[in-house]
Coordinates of C-alpha atoms and ligand atoms in Angstrom, one line a residue:
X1 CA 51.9 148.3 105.9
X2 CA 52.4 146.7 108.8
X3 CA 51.0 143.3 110.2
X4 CA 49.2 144.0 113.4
X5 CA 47.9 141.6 116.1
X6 CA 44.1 142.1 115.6
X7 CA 43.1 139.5 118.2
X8 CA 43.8 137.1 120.7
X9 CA 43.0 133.3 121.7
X10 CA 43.7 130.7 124.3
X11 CA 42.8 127.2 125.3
X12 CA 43.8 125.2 128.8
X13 CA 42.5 121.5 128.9
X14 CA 40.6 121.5 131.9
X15 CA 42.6 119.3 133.9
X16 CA 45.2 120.7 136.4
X17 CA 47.3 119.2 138.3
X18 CA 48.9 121.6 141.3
X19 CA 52.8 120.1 142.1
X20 CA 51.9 117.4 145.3
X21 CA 49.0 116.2 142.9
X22 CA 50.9 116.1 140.0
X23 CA 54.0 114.1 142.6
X24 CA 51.5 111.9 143.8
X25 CA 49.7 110.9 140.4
X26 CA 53.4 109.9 139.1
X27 CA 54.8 108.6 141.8
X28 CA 58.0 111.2 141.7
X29 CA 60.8 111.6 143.9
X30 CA 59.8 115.9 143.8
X31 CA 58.1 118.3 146.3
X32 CA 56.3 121.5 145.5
X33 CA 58.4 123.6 147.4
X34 CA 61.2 122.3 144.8
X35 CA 59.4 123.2 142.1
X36 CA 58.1 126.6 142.7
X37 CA 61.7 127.5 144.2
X38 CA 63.4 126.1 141.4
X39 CA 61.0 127.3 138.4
X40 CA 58.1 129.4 139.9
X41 CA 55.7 126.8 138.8
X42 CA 52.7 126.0 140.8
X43 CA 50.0 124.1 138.3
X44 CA 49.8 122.8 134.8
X45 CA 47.0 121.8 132.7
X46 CA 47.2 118.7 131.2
X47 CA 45.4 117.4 128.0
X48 CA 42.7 114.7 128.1
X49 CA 43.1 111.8 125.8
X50 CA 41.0 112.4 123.4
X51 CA 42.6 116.2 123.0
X52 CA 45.4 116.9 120.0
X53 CA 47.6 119.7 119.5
X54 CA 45.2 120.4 116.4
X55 CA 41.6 120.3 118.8
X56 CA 43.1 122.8 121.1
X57 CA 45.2 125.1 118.3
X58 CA 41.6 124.9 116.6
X59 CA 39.8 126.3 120.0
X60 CA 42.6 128.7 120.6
X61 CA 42.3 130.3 117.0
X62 CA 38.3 130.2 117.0
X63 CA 38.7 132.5 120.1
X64 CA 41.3 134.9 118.4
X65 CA 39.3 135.1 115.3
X66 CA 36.3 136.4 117.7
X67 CA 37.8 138.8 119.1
X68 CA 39.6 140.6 116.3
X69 CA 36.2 140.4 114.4
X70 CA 37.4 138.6 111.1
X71 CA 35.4 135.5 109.7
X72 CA 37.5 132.2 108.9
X73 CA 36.6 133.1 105.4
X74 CA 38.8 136.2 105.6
X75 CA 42.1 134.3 106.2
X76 CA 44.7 133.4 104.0
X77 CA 47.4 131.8 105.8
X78 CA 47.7 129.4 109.0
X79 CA 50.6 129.1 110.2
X80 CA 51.3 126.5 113.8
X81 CA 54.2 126.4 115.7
X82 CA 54.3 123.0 117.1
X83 CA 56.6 120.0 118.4
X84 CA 53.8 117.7 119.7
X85 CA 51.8 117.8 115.9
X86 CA 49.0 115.2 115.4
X87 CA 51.0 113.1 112.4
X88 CA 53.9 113.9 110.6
X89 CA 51.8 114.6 107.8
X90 CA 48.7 116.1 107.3
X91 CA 50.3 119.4 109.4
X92 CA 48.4 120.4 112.4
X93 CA 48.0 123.7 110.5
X94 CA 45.9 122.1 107.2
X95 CA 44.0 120.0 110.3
X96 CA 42.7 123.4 112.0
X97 CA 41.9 125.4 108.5
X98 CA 39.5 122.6 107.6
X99 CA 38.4 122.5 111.2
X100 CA 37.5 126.4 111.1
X101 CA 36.4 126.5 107.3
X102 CA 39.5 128.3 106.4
X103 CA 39.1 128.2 102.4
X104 CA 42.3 128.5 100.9
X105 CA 46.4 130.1 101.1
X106 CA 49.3 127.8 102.8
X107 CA 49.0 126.1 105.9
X108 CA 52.0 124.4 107.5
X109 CA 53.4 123.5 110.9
X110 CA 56.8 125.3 111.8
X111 CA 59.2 123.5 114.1
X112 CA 61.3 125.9 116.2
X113 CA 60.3 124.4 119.8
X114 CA 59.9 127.0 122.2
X115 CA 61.0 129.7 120.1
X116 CA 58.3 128.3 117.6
X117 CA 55.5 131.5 118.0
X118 CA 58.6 134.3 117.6
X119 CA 59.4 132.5 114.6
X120 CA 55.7 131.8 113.2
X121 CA 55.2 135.6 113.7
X122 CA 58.4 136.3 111.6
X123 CA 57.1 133.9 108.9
X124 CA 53.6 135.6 108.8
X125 CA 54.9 139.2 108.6
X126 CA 57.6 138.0 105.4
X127 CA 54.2 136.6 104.2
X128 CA 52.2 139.5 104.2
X129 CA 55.1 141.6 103.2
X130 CA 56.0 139.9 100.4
X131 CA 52.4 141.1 99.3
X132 CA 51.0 136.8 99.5
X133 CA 48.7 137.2 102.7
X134 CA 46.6 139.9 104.2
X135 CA 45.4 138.1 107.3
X136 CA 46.9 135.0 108.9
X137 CA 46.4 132.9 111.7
X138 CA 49.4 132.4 113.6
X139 CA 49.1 129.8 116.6
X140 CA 51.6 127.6 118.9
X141 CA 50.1 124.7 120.4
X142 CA 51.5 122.2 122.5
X143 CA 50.8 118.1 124.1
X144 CA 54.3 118.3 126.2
X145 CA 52.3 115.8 128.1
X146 CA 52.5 113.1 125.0
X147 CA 56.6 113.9 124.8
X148 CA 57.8 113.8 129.0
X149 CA 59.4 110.9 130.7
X150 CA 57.0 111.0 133.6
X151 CA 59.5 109.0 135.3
X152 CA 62.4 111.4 135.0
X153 CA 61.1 114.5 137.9
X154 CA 63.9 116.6 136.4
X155 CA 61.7 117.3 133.3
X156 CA 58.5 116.3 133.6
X157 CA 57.4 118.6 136.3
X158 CA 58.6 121.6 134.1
X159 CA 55.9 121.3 131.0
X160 CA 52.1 121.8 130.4
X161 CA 49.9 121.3 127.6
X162 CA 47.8 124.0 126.1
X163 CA 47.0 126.6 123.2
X164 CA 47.5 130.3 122.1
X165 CA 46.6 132.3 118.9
X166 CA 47.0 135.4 117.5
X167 CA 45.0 136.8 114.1
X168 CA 47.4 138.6 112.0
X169 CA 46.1 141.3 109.6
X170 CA 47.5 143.8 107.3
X171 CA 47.1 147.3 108.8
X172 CA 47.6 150.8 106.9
X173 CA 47.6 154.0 108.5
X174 CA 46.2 156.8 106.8
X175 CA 48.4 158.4 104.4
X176 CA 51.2 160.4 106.0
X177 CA 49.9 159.4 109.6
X178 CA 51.8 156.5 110.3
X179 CA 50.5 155.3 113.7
X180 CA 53.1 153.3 114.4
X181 CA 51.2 149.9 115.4
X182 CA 51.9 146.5 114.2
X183 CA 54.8 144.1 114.4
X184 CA 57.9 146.5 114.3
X185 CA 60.4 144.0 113.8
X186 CA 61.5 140.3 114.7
X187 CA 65.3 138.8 115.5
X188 CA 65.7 135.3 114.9
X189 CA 68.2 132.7 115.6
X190 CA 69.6 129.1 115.6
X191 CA 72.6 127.1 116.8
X192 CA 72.1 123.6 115.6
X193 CA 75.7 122.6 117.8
X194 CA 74.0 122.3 120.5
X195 CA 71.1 119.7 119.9
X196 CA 72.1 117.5 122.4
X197 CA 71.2 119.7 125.8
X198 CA 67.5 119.8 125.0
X199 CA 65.8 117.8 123.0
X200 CA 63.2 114.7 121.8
X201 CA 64.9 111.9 120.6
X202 CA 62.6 110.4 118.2
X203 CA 60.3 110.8 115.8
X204 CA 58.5 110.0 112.7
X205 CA 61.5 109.6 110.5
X206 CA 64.3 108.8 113.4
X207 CA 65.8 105.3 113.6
X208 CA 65.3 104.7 117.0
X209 CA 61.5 104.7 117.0
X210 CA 59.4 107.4 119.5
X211 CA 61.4 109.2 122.1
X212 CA 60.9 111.3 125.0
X213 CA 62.1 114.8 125.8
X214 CA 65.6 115.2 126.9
X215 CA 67.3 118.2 128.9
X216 CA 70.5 119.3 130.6
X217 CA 68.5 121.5 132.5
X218 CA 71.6 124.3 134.0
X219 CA 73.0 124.4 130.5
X220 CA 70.2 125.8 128.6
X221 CA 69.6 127.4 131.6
X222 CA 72.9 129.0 130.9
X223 CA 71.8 130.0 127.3
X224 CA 69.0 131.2 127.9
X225 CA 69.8 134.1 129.6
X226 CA 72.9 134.9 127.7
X227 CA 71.1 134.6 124.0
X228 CA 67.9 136.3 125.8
X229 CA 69.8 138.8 126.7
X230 CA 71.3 139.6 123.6
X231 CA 68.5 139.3 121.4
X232 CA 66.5 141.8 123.6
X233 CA 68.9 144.0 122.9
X234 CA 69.0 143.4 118.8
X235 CA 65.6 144.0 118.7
X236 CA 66.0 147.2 120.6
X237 CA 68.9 148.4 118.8
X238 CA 67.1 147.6 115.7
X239 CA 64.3 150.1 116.2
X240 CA 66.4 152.9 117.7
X241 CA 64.9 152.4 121.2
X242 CA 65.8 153.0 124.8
X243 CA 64.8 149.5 127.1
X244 CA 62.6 152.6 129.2
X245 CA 60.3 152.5 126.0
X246 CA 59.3 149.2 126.1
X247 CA 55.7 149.1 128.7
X248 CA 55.4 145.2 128.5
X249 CA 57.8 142.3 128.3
X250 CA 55.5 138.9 127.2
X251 CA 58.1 136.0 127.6
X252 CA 58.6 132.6 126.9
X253 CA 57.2 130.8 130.0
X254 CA 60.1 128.4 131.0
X255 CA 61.3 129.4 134.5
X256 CA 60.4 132.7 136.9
X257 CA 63.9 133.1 137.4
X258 CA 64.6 133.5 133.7
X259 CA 61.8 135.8 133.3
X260 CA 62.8 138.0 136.2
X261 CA 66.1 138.4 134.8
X262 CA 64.9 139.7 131.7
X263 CA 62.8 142.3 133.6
X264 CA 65.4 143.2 135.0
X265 CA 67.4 143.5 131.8
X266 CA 65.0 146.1 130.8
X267 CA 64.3 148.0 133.9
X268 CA 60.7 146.6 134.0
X269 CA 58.5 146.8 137.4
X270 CA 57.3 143.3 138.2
X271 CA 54.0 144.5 136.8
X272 CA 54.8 145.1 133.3
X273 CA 56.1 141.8 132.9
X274 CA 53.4 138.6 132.1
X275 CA 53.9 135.9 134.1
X276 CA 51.5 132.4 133.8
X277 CA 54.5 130.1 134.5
X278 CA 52.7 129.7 137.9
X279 CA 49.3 128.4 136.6
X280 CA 50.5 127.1 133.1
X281 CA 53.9 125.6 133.4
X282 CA 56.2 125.5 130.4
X283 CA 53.5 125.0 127.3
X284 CA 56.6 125.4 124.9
X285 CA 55.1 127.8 121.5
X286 CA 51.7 128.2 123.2
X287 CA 53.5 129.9 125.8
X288 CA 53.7 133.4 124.4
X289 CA 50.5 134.0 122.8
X290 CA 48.7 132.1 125.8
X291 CA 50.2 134.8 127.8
X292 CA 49.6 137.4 125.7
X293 CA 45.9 136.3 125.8
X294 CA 45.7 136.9 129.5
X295 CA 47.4 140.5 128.9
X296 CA 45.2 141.3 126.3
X297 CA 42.0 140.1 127.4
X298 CA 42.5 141.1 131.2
X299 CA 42.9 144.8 129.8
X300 CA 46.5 145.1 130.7
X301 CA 47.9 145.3 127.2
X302 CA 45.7 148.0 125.2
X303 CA 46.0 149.8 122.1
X304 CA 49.2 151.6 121.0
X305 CA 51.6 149.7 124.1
X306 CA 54.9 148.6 122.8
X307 CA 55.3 144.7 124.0
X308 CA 58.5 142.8 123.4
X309 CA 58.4 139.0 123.3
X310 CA 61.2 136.4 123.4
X311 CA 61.9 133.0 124.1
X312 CA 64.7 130.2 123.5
X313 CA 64.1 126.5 123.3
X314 CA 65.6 123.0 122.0
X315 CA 68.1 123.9 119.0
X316 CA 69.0 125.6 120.4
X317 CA 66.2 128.4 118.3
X318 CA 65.8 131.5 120.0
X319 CA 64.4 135.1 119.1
X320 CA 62.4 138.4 119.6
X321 CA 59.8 140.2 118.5
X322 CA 58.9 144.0 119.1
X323 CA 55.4 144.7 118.4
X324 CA 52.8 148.1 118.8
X325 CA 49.1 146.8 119.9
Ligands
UT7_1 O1 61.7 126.0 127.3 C1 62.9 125.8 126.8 C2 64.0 126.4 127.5 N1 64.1 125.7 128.8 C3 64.6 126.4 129.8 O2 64.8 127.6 129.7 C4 64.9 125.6 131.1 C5 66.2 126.1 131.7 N2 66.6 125.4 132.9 C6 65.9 125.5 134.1 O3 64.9 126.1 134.1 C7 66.5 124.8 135.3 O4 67.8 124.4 135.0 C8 65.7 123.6 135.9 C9 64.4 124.1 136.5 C10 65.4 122.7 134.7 C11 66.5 122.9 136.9 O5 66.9 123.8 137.9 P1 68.4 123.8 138.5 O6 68.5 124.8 139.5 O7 69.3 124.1 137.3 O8 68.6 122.4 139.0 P2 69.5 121.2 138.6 O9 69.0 120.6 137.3 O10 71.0 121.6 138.6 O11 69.3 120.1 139.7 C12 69.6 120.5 141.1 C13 69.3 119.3 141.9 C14 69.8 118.0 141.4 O12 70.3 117.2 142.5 P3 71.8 117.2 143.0 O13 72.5 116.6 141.7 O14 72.2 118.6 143.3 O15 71.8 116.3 144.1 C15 68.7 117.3 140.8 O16 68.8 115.9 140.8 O17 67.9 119.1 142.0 C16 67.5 117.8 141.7 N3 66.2 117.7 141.0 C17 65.1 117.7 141.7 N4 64.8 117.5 143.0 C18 63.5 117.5 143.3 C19 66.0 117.8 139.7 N5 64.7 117.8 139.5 C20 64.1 117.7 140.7 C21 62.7 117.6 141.1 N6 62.5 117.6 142.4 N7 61.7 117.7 140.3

């Protein structure tokens, strides 16, 4: 048994903001050329006021559950990756069960920042191999809006709101013909010494009241591609597998030139690598499965391809995932 990716779901608020508008509606000290140069980021959709992390997560998983066929009724987990939930408590994940009839099984939020989907897929596979779950919902969803200093242009210009979902389900090949599709394995990670370099100082049980998102942007920079780097290579390692095997590489969405390195890592053509930093900016755990969305749904990624996802964010977390469509 293996948990397979039945279907796929996204949701982008409608408003977008391309860099000068973005500039000029916050008054920063920032030019587009900066940003693209810097990050590869063009636009960013940001959230209207009435929208929470659990409206769009709920969109998002609606979507998913379409496409992969399989009724709200049918699942038993939901499981949402998240740093920007609605309340500390009720989780964003018990919000969008009742929101899409889900009847019953666990639902909780999973804080891992931007590694948060890697992780959520990890926690849905232990799930349903531990025998608890046959079909989950696993979704990242993200207000990075609600959490920027929009007067600090060194972090505010980086993040986007939005939502991405995946439907989990138990999949058996028929006897003696394995056929080799689901989540192969996952790699995950944390160093809690380095809190400090990225991070949201505040919360619902801090001291210090509500904070904003904090980042020493060329440090974690520095991370990332190291601890990307290595963890690509785990998960390969793991499943006895050349880096020529792997067809598509569906990446955190930070920065273009992170993402390019990692092509590179793995001897990818520019075209086998999914890229919607551009259009979506950093959307933290929504950025992976909104990206796989657009892969999926635009045909790229079909049946039987071999996709390998990662991503690093504040922790530092960090982790992989190697998984047959
Ligand atoms: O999703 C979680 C994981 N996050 C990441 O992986 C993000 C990793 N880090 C990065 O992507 C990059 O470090 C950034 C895009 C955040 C920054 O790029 P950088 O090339 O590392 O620039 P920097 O922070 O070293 O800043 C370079 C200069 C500074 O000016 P000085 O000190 O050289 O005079 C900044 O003040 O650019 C300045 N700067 C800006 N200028 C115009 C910083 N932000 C801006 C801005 N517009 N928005």
């Amino acid at each position: 048994m293996r948990a397979l990716i039945a279907g796929t779901g996204a949701y982008l608020p409608e408003r977008v903001l391309d860099n000068e508008a973005l500039a000029a509606a916050y008054n920063l000290d920032t030019s587009d050329e900066w940003i693209r140069e810097r990050t590869g980021i063009r636009q960013r959709h940001l959230a209207a006021p009435g929208e929470t992390a659990s409206s769009m997560g709920a969109a998002a998983a609606r979507e998913a559950l379409r496409r992969a066929g399989i009724a709200a009724a049918e699942v038993d987990a939901v499981i949402v990756a998240t740093a920007t939930p609605d309340s500390a408590f009720p989780s964003t994940a018990a919000r969008i069960q009742a929101a899409l009839g889900v009847p019953g099984g666990p639902a909780f939020d999973l804080s891992a920042a931007c590694a948060g989907f890697v992780y959520a897929l990890g926690m849905a596979e232990s799930l349903m191999k531990g025998g608890h779950v046959r079909c989950a919902l696993v979704i990242g969803t993200e207000i990075y809006s609600r959490i920027v200093d929009w007067t600090d242009r060194g972090t505010c210009v980086l993040f986007g709101d939005g939502a991405g979902a995946v439907v989990l389900r138990a999949h058996e090949s028929a006897p003696g013909r394995d056929d080799g599709r689901g989540l192969l394995s996952w790699h995950l990670h944390a160093d809690g010494r380095h809190t400090d370099i990225l991070q949201v100082e505040g919360g619902a049980g801090s001291t210090g009241g509500p904070g904003v998102l904090r980042m020493a942007g060329r440090e974690v920079f520095r991370h990332a591609v190291s601890k990307l780097a290595s963890v690509v290579d785990q998960a390969l390692t793991a499943n006895g597998l050349d880096r020529s095997e792997v067809q598509w590489l569906v990446p955190h969405q930070a920065n273009l030139r992170i993402i390019e390195a990692m092509g590179r890592k793995l001897g990818l053509p520019p075209e086998r690598v999914v890229v919607t930093v551009d259009r979506h900016a950093n959307t933290s755990a929504a950025s992976i499965p909104l990206a796989l969305h657009e892969a999926v749904s635009d045909g790229r990624i079909g049946t039987g391809d071999l996709v390998l996802m990662e991503a690093i964010g504040g922790g530092l977390t960090w982790g992989a995932a190697l998984a047959r469509f």
